[in-house]
């Protein structure tokens, strides 16, 4: 097998259809279901459009959509129905977050994928540069982890240099709590994914206060997109 035939690293983005009342429910508590869903749509578009140019060249990009019946509509929304080179779209696997992470990682491992990186859609200052830095780190370390201020993580990456798969790793972590990052670090180390390359700490957008706390450039871009989508923006008055 030559270098050009090897699978590219896989970047996974989890998305949810921007349905009022179902998307960004915590953000909706301080605004409205319609505002939260509309802003989430803008957030997803920012991240996918930032990563899209590297797909097919530096990595494969797979958008895992939820709910499953919205996969086709998600493709139309984000890509106009014509997937760019190196981009895939699929339904999120059923089950808990641990089960979804395990299913996708196991599948990537079985396909000979050298590394997999998971990112969400709550961290709008994610750049393609971050992904390239994480991929470089995975050439030196078996894992990379980007902590979020709330105790979770905005990026998780793993390499499989020795061909083994970490059975049970994702099920040893409690998600969406203040201890999530610490538990993930401990689980990675128990399964031999050490040293763990660190990424900068970022702030997710879960609540209204998180919007105005974003870096100025990211907040300004989110505001621009939101205004173009016709959203009322009292939460972004400081931009």
PDB file of C-alpha atoms in Angstrom:
ATOM      1  CA  UNK A   1       0.000   0.000   0.000  1.00  0.00           C
ATOM      2  CA  UNK A   2       1.510   3.350  -0.990  1.00  0.00           C
ATOM      3  CA  UNK A   3       1.166   6.593   0.942  1.00  0.00           C
ATOM      4  CA  UNK A   4      -1.590   7.897  -1.338  1.00  0.00           C
ATOM      5  CA  UNK A   5      -3.820   4.868  -0.745  1.00  0.00           C
ATOM      6  CA  UNK A   6      -3.792   5.063   3.037  1.00  0.00           C
ATOM      7  CA  UNK A   7      -6.976   6.372   4.643  1.00  0.00           C
ATOM      8  CA  UNK A   8      -6.777   9.996   5.693  1.00  0.00           C
ATOM      9  CA  UNK A   9      -7.348  10.956   9.325  1.00  0.00           C
ATOM     10  CA  UNK A  10     -11.037  11.313  10.163  1.00  0.00           C
ATOM     11  CA  UNK A  11     -12.559  14.481  11.612  1.00  0.00           C
ATOM     12  CA  UNK A  12     -16.010  13.920  13.116  1.00  0.00           C
ATOM     13  CA  UNK A  13     -18.508  16.714  13.685  1.00  0.00           C
ATOM     14  CA  UNK A  14     -21.690  15.956  15.629  1.00  0.00           C
ATOM     15  CA  UNK A  15     -24.663  18.087  14.597  1.00  0.00           C
ATOM     16  CA  UNK A  16     -28.338  18.332  15.474  1.00  0.00           C
ATOM     17  CA  UNK A  17     -31.091  19.599  13.205  1.00  0.00           C
ATOM     18  CA  UNK A  18     -31.795  23.222  14.305  1.00  0.00           C
ATOM     19  CA  UNK A  19     -35.367  22.588  15.452  1.00  0.00           C
ATOM     20  CA  UNK A  20     -36.781  25.108  17.970  1.00  0.00           C
ATOM     21  CA  UNK A  21     -37.280  23.347  21.277  1.00  0.00           C
ATOM     22  CA  UNK A  22     -34.791  20.578  20.415  1.00  0.00           C
ATOM     23  CA  UNK A  23     -31.552  22.449  19.617  1.00  0.00           C
ATOM     24  CA  UNK A  24     -29.595  24.390  22.273  1.00  0.00           C
ATOM     25  CA  UNK A  25     -32.259  24.003  24.949  1.00  0.00           C
ATOM     26  CA  UNK A  26     -30.125  25.580  27.686  1.00  0.00           C
ATOM     27  CA  UNK A  27     -29.498  28.626  25.489  1.00  0.00           C
ATOM     28  CA  UNK A  28     -33.238  28.816  24.856  1.00  0.00           C
ATOM     29  CA  UNK A  29     -33.892  29.202  28.586  1.00  0.00           C
ATOM     30  CA  UNK A  30     -32.269  32.652  28.486  1.00  0.00           C
ATOM     31  CA  UNK A  31     -33.596  33.676  25.091  1.00  0.00           C
ATOM     32  CA  UNK A  32     -36.229  31.724  23.154  1.00  0.00           C
ATOM     33  CA  UNK A  33     -36.399  28.349  21.374  1.00  0.00           C
ATOM     34  CA  UNK A  34     -36.470  30.124  18.002  1.00  0.00           C
ATOM     35  CA  UNK A  35     -33.445  32.302  18.785  1.00  0.00           C
ATOM     36  CA  UNK A  36     -31.487  29.336  20.169  1.00  0.00           C
ATOM     37  CA  UNK A  37     -32.213  27.144  17.150  1.00  0.00           C
ATOM     38  CA  UNK A  38     -31.415  29.955  14.709  1.00  0.00           C
ATOM     39  CA  UNK A  39     -28.149  30.802  16.429  1.00  0.00           C
ATOM     40  CA  UNK A  40     -27.206  27.123  16.544  1.00  0.00           C
ATOM     41  CA  UNK A  41     -27.740  26.960  12.773  1.00  0.00           C
ATOM     42  CA  UNK A  42     -25.226  29.784  12.406  1.00  0.00           C
ATOM     43  CA  UNK A  43     -22.769  28.049  14.750  1.00  0.00           C
ATOM     44  CA  UNK A  44     -22.875  24.798  12.772  1.00  0.00           C
ATOM     45  CA  UNK A  45     -22.380  26.649   9.505  1.00  0.00           C
ATOM     46  CA  UNK A  46     -19.352  28.498  10.900  1.00  0.00           C
ATOM     47  CA  UNK A  47     -17.622  25.307  11.973  1.00  0.00           C
ATOM     48  CA  UNK A  48     -18.427  23.194   8.922  1.00  0.00           C
ATOM     49  CA  UNK A  49     -17.418  25.946   6.507  1.00  0.00           C
ATOM     50  CA  UNK A  50     -14.168  26.449   8.404  1.00  0.00           C
ATOM     51  CA  UNK A  51     -13.253  22.755   8.187  1.00  0.00           C
ATOM     52  CA  UNK A  52     -14.547  22.045   4.693  1.00  0.00           C
ATOM     53  CA  UNK A  53     -11.500  23.355   2.713  1.00  0.00           C
ATOM     54  CA  UNK A  54      -9.182  20.812   4.350  1.00  0.00           C
ATOM     55  CA  UNK A  55     -11.410  17.836   3.540  1.00  0.00           C
ATOM     56  CA  UNK A  56     -10.043  15.429   0.967  1.00  0.00           C
ATOM     57  CA  UNK A  57      -6.553  16.857   1.259  1.00  0.00           C
ATOM     58  CA  UNK A  58      -5.556  16.852   4.920  1.00  0.00           C
ATOM     59  CA  UNK A  59      -8.366  14.747   6.367  1.00  0.00           C
ATOM     60  CA  UNK A  60     -11.771  13.213   5.787  1.00  0.00           C
ATOM     61  CA  UNK A  61     -14.645  15.181   7.274  1.00  0.00           C
ATOM     62  CA  UNK A  62     -17.767  13.339   8.376  1.00  0.00           C
ATOM     63  CA  UNK A  63     -20.805  15.224   9.651  1.00  0.00           C
ATOM     64  CA  UNK A  64     -22.909  12.951  11.844  1.00  0.00           C
ATOM     65  CA  UNK A  65     -26.451  14.305  11.870  1.00  0.00           C
ATOM     66  CA  UNK A  66     -29.301  13.886  14.331  1.00  0.00           C
ATOM     67  CA  UNK A  67     -32.100  12.901  14.180  1.00  0.00           C
ATOM     68  CA  UNK A  68     -31.552  10.191  11.519  1.00  0.00           C
ATOM     69  CA  UNK A  69     -34.554  11.237   9.441  1.00  0.00           C
ATOM     70  CA  UNK A  70     -32.945  14.670   8.921  1.00  0.00           C
ATOM     71  CA  UNK A  71     -29.726  13.414   7.311  1.00  0.00           C
ATOM     72  CA  UNK A  72     -30.744  14.294   3.765  1.00  0.00           C
ATOM     73  CA  UNK A  73     -32.032  17.708   4.825  1.00  0.00           C
ATOM     74  CA  UNK A  74     -28.812  18.339   6.745  1.00  0.00           C
ATOM     75  CA  UNK A  75     -26.849  17.618   3.571  1.00  0.00           C
ATOM     76  CA  UNK A  76     -29.008  20.064   1.626  1.00  0.00           C
ATOM     77  CA  UNK A  77     -28.619  22.687   4.341  1.00  0.00           C
ATOM     78  CA  UNK A  78     -24.850  22.469   4.738  1.00  0.00           C
ATOM     79  CA  UNK A  79     -23.705  21.394   1.279  1.00  0.00           C
ATOM     80  CA  UNK A  80     -26.565  22.126  -1.098  1.00  0.00           C
ATOM     81  CA  UNK A  81     -27.022  18.413  -1.631  1.00  0.00           C
ATOM     82  CA  UNK A  82     -23.649  18.048  -3.409  1.00  0.00           C
ATOM     83  CA  UNK A  83     -21.017  16.716  -1.024  1.00  0.00           C
ATOM     84  CA  UNK A  84     -17.550  18.202  -1.608  1.00  0.00           C
ATOM     85  CA  UNK A  85     -14.571  15.897  -2.067  1.00  0.00           C
ATOM     86  CA  UNK A  86     -13.518  14.357   1.218  1.00  0.00           C
ATOM     87  CA  UNK A  87     -16.810  15.117   2.965  1.00  0.00           C
ATOM     88  CA  UNK A  88     -19.318  12.537   4.171  1.00  0.00           C
ATOM     89  CA  UNK A  89     -22.626  12.812   5.983  1.00  0.00           C
ATOM     90  CA  UNK A  90     -24.236  10.080   8.033  1.00  0.00           C
ATOM     91  CA  UNK A  91     -26.803   9.528  10.750  1.00  0.00           C
ATOM     92  CA  UNK A  92     -25.462   9.609  14.279  1.00  0.00           C
ATOM     93  CA  UNK A  93     -25.344   6.087  15.706  1.00  0.00           C
ATOM     94  CA  UNK A  94     -28.042   5.252  18.220  1.00  0.00           C
ATOM     95  CA  UNK A  95     -27.353   5.298  21.934  1.00  0.00           C
ATOM     96  CA  UNK A  96     -25.553   7.418  24.483  1.00  0.00           C
ATOM     97  CA  UNK A  97     -22.629   9.700  23.673  1.00  0.00           C
ATOM     98  CA  UNK A  98     -20.257   6.991  24.911  1.00  0.00           C
ATOM     99  CA  UNK A  99     -21.871   4.468  22.566  1.00  0.00           C
ATOM    100  CA  UNK A 100     -21.685   6.871  19.626  1.00  0.00           C
ATOM    101  CA  UNK A 101     -18.027   7.683  20.250  1.00  0.00           C
ATOM    102  CA  UNK A 102     -17.261   3.980  20.566  1.00  0.00           C
ATOM    103  CA  UNK A 103     -19.168   3.016  17.402  1.00  0.00           C
ATOM    104  CA  UNK A 104     -17.483   5.644  15.225  1.00  0.00           C
ATOM    105  CA  UNK A 105     -14.003   5.039  16.656  1.00  0.00           C
ATOM    106  CA  UNK A 106     -14.352   1.275  16.257  1.00  0.00           C
ATOM    107  CA  UNK A 107     -15.464   1.686  12.652  1.00  0.00           C
ATOM    108  CA  UNK A 108     -12.586   4.065  11.897  1.00  0.00           C
ATOM    109  CA  UNK A 109     -10.115   1.665  13.492  1.00  0.00           C
ATOM    110  CA  UNK A 110     -11.474  -1.258  11.448  1.00  0.00           C
ATOM    111  CA  UNK A 111     -11.014   0.769   8.262  1.00  0.00           C
ATOM    112  CA  UNK A 112      -7.360   1.421   9.051  1.00  0.00           C
ATOM    113  CA  UNK A 113      -7.880   5.094   9.759  1.00  0.00           C
ATOM    114  CA  UNK A 114      -4.671   6.397  11.395  1.00  0.00           C
ATOM    115  CA  UNK A 115      -6.399   8.843  13.726  1.00  0.00           C
ATOM    116  CA  UNK A 116      -9.826  10.218  14.559  1.00  0.00           C
ATOM    117  CA  UNK A 117     -10.702  13.621  16.004  1.00  0.00           C
ATOM    118  CA  UNK A 118     -14.108  14.488  17.443  1.00  0.00           C
ATOM    119  CA  UNK A 119     -15.373  18.055  17.619  1.00  0.00           C
ATOM    120  CA  UNK A 120     -18.760  19.442  18.538  1.00  0.00           C
ATOM    121  CA  UNK A 121     -20.573  22.544  17.357  1.00  0.00           C
ATOM    122  CA  UNK A 122     -20.574  24.577  20.572  1.00  0.00           C
ATOM    123  CA  UNK A 123     -17.079  26.082  20.184  1.00  0.00           C
ATOM    124  CA  UNK A 124     -17.296  28.727  17.471  1.00  0.00           C
ATOM    125  CA  UNK A 125     -13.645  29.786  17.636  1.00  0.00           C
ATOM    126  CA  UNK A 126     -12.592  26.397  16.291  1.00  0.00           C
ATOM    127  CA  UNK A 127     -10.255  26.877  13.325  1.00  0.00           C
ATOM    128  CA  UNK A 128      -8.875  24.542  10.699  1.00  0.00           C
ATOM    129  CA  UNK A 129      -5.492  25.479  12.195  1.00  0.00           C
ATOM    130  CA  UNK A 130      -6.610  23.789  15.444  1.00  0.00           C
ATOM    131  CA  UNK A 131      -7.317  20.574  13.564  1.00  0.00           C
ATOM    132  CA  UNK A 132      -3.956  20.685  11.817  1.00  0.00           C
ATOM    133  CA  UNK A 133      -2.230  21.263  15.171  1.00  0.00           C
ATOM    134  CA  UNK A 134      -4.097  18.324  16.674  1.00  0.00           C
ATOM    135  CA  UNK A 135      -3.159  16.084  13.742  1.00  0.00           C
ATOM    136  CA  UNK A 136       0.494  17.054  14.143  1.00  0.00           C
ATOM    137  CA  UNK A 137       0.265  16.306  17.866  1.00  0.00           C
ATOM    138  CA  UNK A 138      -1.151  12.850  17.117  1.00  0.00           C
ATOM    139  CA  UNK A 139       2.034  12.021  15.207  1.00  0.00           C
ATOM    140  CA  UNK A 140       3.927  12.395  18.504  1.00  0.00           C
ATOM    141  CA  UNK A 141       1.296  11.452  21.096  1.00  0.00           C
ATOM    142  CA  UNK A 142      -1.477   8.837  21.000  1.00  0.00           C
ATOM    143  CA  UNK A 143      -4.139  11.285  22.209  1.00  0.00           C
ATOM    144  CA  UNK A 144      -4.986  14.976  22.164  1.00  0.00           C
ATOM    145  CA  UNK A 145      -7.585  16.699  24.326  1.00  0.00           C
ATOM    146  CA  UNK A 146      -9.020  20.215  24.241  1.00  0.00           C
ATOM    147  CA  UNK A 147     -10.733  21.109  27.528  1.00  0.00           C
ATOM    148  CA  UNK A 148     -13.725  23.413  27.784  1.00  0.00           C
ATOM    149  CA  UNK A 149     -14.179  25.896  30.629  1.00  0.00           C
ATOM    150  CA  UNK A 150     -17.265  24.060  31.879  1.00  0.00           C
ATOM    151  CA  UNK A 151     -15.305  20.849  32.506  1.00  0.00           C
ATOM    152  CA  UNK A 152     -16.116  19.112  29.236  1.00  0.00           C
ATOM    153  CA  UNK A 153     -13.991  19.042  26.110  1.00  0.00           C
ATOM    154  CA  UNK A 154     -14.292  20.667  22.685  1.00  0.00           C
ATOM    155  CA  UNK A 155     -11.859  18.314  20.936  1.00  0.00           C
ATOM    156  CA  UNK A 156     -10.828  14.714  21.465  1.00  0.00           C
ATOM    157  CA  UNK A 157      -8.373  12.931  19.208  1.00  0.00           C
ATOM    158  CA  UNK A 158      -6.811   9.474  19.231  1.00  0.00           C
ATOM    159  CA  UNK A 159      -4.278   7.634  17.092  1.00  0.00           C
ATOM    160  CA  UNK A 160      -4.074   3.852  16.829  1.00  0.00           C
ATOM    161  CA  UNK A 161      -0.338   3.306  16.226  1.00  0.00           C
ATOM    162  CA  UNK A 162      -0.155  -0.249  17.556  1.00  0.00           C
ATOM    163  CA  UNK A 163      -3.345  -1.484  15.904  1.00  0.00           C
ATOM    164  CA  UNK A 164      -5.267  -2.053  19.129  1.00  0.00           C
ATOM    165  CA  UNK A 165      -8.675  -0.658  19.993  1.00  0.00           C
ATOM    166  CA  UNK A 166      -9.427   0.728  23.495  1.00  0.00           C
ATOM    167  CA  UNK A 167     -12.345  -1.440  24.598  1.00  0.00           C
ATOM    168  CA  UNK A 168     -14.594   0.317  27.102  1.00  0.00           C
ATOM    169  CA  UNK A 169     -12.683   3.610  27.195  1.00  0.00           C
ATOM    170  CA  UNK A 170     -15.650   5.878  26.451  1.00  0.00           C
ATOM    171  CA  UNK A 171     -17.902   4.121  28.941  1.00  0.00           C
ATOM    172  CA  UNK A 172     -15.597   5.028  31.840  1.00  0.00           C
ATOM    173  CA  UNK A 173     -16.490   8.720  31.569  1.00  0.00           C
ATOM    174  CA  UNK A 174     -19.478  10.729  32.811  1.00  0.00           C
ATOM    175  CA  UNK A 175     -20.319  13.340  30.190  1.00  0.00           C
ATOM    176  CA  UNK A 176     -21.616  16.897  30.569  1.00  0.00           C
ATOM    177  CA  UNK A 177     -20.322  17.328  34.116  1.00  0.00           C
ATOM    178  CA  UNK A 178     -17.522  19.426  35.580  1.00  0.00           C
ATOM    179  CA  UNK A 179     -15.307  16.318  35.906  1.00  0.00           C
ATOM    180  CA  UNK A 180     -15.638  15.110  32.305  1.00  0.00           C
ATOM    181  CA  UNK A 181     -12.209  16.224  31.088  1.00  0.00           C
ATOM    182  CA  UNK A 182     -10.441  14.805  34.140  1.00  0.00           C
ATOM    183  CA  UNK A 183     -12.251  11.504  33.770  1.00  0.00           C
ATOM    184  CA  UNK A 184     -11.420  11.353  30.057  1.00  0.00           C
ATOM    185  CA  UNK A 185      -7.751  12.033  30.767  1.00  0.00           C
ATOM    186  CA  UNK A 186      -7.692   9.253  33.364  1.00  0.00           C
ATOM    187  CA  UNK A 187      -9.464   6.801  31.028  1.00  0.00           C
ATOM    188  CA  UNK A 188      -7.081   7.561  28.166  1.00  0.00           C
ATOM    189  CA  UNK A 189      -4.077   6.948  30.419  1.00  0.00           C
ATOM    190  CA  UNK A 190      -5.526   3.676  31.740  1.00  0.00           C
ATOM    191  CA  UNK A 191      -5.849   2.455  28.170  1.00  0.00           C
ATOM    192  CA  UNK A 192      -2.296   3.412  27.219  1.00  0.00           C
ATOM    193  CA  UNK A 193      -3.092   6.672  25.403  1.00  0.00           C
ATOM    194  CA  UNK A 194      -0.361   8.641  27.122  1.00  0.00           C
ATOM    195  CA  UNK A 195       1.150  11.176  26.956  1.00  0.00           C
ATOM    196  CA  UNK A 196      -1.885  13.277  26.072  1.00  0.00           C
ATOM    197  CA  UNK A 197      -1.115  16.372  24.005  1.00  0.00           C
ATOM    198  CA  UNK A 198      -2.999  19.389  25.413  1.00  0.00           C
ATOM    199  CA  UNK A 199      -4.975  21.917  23.406  1.00  0.00           C
ATOM    200  CA  UNK A 200      -5.996  25.387  24.655  1.00  0.00           C
ATOM    201  CA  UNK A 201      -9.007  25.706  26.933  1.00  0.00           C
ATOM    202  CA  UNK A 202     -12.038  27.128  25.111  1.00  0.00           C
ATOM    203  CA  UNK A 203     -15.501  28.302  26.127  1.00  0.00           C
ATOM    204  CA  UNK A 204     -18.548  26.533  24.713  1.00  0.00           C
ATOM    205  CA  UNK A 205     -21.775  28.373  23.977  1.00  0.00           C
ATOM    206  CA  UNK A 206     -24.381  26.805  26.233  1.00  0.00           C
ATOM    207  CA  UNK A 207     -25.933  29.900  27.822  1.00  0.00           C
ATOM    208  CA  UNK A 208     -26.546  33.508  26.815  1.00  0.00           C
ATOM    209  CA  UNK A 209     -23.584  34.682  28.907  1.00  0.00           C
ATOM    210  CA  UNK A 210     -21.295  32.434  26.860  1.00  0.00           C
ATOM    211  CA  UNK A 211     -22.115  34.348  23.670  1.00  0.00           C
ATOM    212  CA  UNK A 212     -20.715  37.698  24.791  1.00  0.00           C
ATOM    213  CA  UNK A 213     -17.665  35.967  26.336  1.00  0.00           C
ATOM    214  CA  UNK A 214     -16.466  34.636  22.966  1.00  0.00           C
ATOM    215  CA  UNK A 215     -13.303  36.014  21.314  1.00  0.00           C
ATOM    216  CA  UNK A 216     -14.148  39.275  19.501  1.00  0.00           C
ATOM    217  CA  UNK A 217     -13.538  37.928  15.992  1.00  0.00           C
ATOM    218  CA  UNK A 218     -15.697  34.833  16.566  1.00  0.00           C
ATOM    219  CA  UNK A 219     -18.447  36.841  18.230  1.00  0.00           C
ATOM    220  CA  UNK A 220     -18.453  39.339  15.357  1.00  0.00           C
ATOM    221  CA  UNK A 221     -18.699  36.573  12.752  1.00  0.00           C
ATOM    222  CA  UNK A 222     -21.510  34.887  14.647  1.00  0.00           C
ATOM    223  CA  UNK A 223     -23.328  38.222  14.906  1.00  0.00           C
ATOM    224  CA  UNK A 224     -22.917  38.833  11.178  1.00  0.00           C
ATOM    225  CA  UNK A 225     -24.375  35.457  10.324  1.00  0.00           C
ATOM    226  CA  UNK A 226     -27.168  35.837  12.846  1.00  0.00           C
ATOM    227  CA  UNK A 227     -28.194  39.228  11.462  1.00  0.00           C
ATOM    228  CA  UNK A 228     -28.182  37.794   7.949  1.00  0.00           C
ATOM    229  CA  UNK A 229     -30.515  35.070   9.212  1.00  0.00           C
ATOM    230  CA  UNK A 230     -32.877  37.715  10.572  1.00  0.00           C
ATOM    231  CA  UNK A 231     -32.326  37.001  14.251  1.00  0.00           C
ATOM    232  CA  UNK A 232     -32.919  39.625  16.905  1.00  0.00           C
ATOM    233  CA  UNK A 233     -29.607  40.078  18.685  1.00  0.00           C
ATOM    234  CA  UNK A 234     -29.909  41.723  22.096  1.00  0.00           C
ATOM    235  CA  UNK A 235     -27.499  39.060  23.377  1.00  0.00           C
ATOM    236  CA  UNK A 236     -24.850  40.319  20.930  1.00  0.00           C
ATOM    237  CA  UNK A 237     -25.266  44.025  21.614  1.00  0.00           C
ATOM    238  CA  UNK A 238     -21.621  44.261  22.708  1.00  0.00           C
ATOM    239  CA  UNK A 239     -20.224  43.224  19.330  1.00  0.00           C
TER     240      UNK A 239
END
